[in-house]
Coordinates of C-alpha atoms in Angstrom, one line a residue:
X1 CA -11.5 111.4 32.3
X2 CA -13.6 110.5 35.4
X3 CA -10.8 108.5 36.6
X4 CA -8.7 110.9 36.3
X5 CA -10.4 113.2 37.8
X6 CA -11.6 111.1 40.9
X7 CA -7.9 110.6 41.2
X8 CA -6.5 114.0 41.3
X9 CA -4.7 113.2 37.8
X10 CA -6.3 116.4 36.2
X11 CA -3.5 118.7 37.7
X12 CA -1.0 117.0 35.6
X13 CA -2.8 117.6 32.4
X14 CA -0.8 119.7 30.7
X15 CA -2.1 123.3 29.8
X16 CA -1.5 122.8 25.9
X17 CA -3.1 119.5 25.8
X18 CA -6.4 121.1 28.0
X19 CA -6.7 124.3 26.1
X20 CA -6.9 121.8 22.8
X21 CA -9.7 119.3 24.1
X22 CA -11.4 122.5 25.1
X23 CA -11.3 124.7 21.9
X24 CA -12.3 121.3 20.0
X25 CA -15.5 120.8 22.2
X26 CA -16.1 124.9 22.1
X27 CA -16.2 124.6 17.9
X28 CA -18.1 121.4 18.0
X29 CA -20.7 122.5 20.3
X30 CA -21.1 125.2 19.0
X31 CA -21.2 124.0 14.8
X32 CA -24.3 121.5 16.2
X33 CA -26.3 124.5 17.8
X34 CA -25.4 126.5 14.8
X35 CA -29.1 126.3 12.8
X36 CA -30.5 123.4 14.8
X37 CA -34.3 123.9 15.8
X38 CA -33.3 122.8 19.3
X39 CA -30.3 123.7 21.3
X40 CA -28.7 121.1 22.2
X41 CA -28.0 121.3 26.3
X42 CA -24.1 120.9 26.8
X43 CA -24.1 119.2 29.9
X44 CA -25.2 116.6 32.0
X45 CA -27.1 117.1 35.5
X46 CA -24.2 116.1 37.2
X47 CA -21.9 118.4 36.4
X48 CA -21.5 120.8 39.4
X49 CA -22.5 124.8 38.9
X50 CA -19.4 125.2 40.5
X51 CA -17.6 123.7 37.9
X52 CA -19.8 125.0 35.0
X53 CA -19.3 128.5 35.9
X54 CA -15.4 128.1 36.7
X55 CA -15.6 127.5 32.8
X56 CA -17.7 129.8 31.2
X57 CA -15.4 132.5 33.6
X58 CA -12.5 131.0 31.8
X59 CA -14.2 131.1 28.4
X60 CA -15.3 134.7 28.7
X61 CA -12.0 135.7 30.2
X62 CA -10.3 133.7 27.3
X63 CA -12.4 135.7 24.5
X64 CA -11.8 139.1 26.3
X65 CA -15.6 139.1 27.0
X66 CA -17.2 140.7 30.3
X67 CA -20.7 140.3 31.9
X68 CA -22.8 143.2 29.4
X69 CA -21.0 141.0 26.5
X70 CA -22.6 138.0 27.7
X71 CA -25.9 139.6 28.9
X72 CA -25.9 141.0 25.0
X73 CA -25.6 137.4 23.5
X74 CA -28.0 135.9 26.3
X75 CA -30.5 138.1 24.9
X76 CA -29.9 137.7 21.4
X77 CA -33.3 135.3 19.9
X78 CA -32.5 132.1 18.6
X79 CA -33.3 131.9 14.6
X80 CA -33.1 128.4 13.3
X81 CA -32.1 128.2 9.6

């Protein structure tokens, strides 16, 4: 995916395919926090806030979800169990 990337490749990904790989991740990620003592942090230092916030736009957009939503889940206290 890098490669791809770094070569300008990711505009050829087709919508379908992208929207897949995402929702895949999204329920993974999310069945490995779900319970854990720890949260697991999604990414690594070198992804760009750009970039991370260009996707959790999309995912709130995508979930019809708008900033009092979020602030209402950011809030919520984690209870492991």
């Amino acid at each position: 995916m890098e490669r791809l990337i770094g070569e300008g490749g990711a505009a050829g990904v087709a919508a379908e395919d992208l929207r897949r790989l995402v929702s895949s991740v999204v329920r993974l990620y999310a069945a490995a926090n779900e319970g854990s003592d720890e949260e697991v942090l999604p990414l690594h230092d070198d992804v760009a806030t750009t970039d991370a916030v260009v996707l959790a736009t999309a995912l709130l957009k995508s979930q019809d979800l708008n900033p009092f939503d979020l602030a209402l889940w950011f809030s919520r206290s984690r209870v492991a169990g």
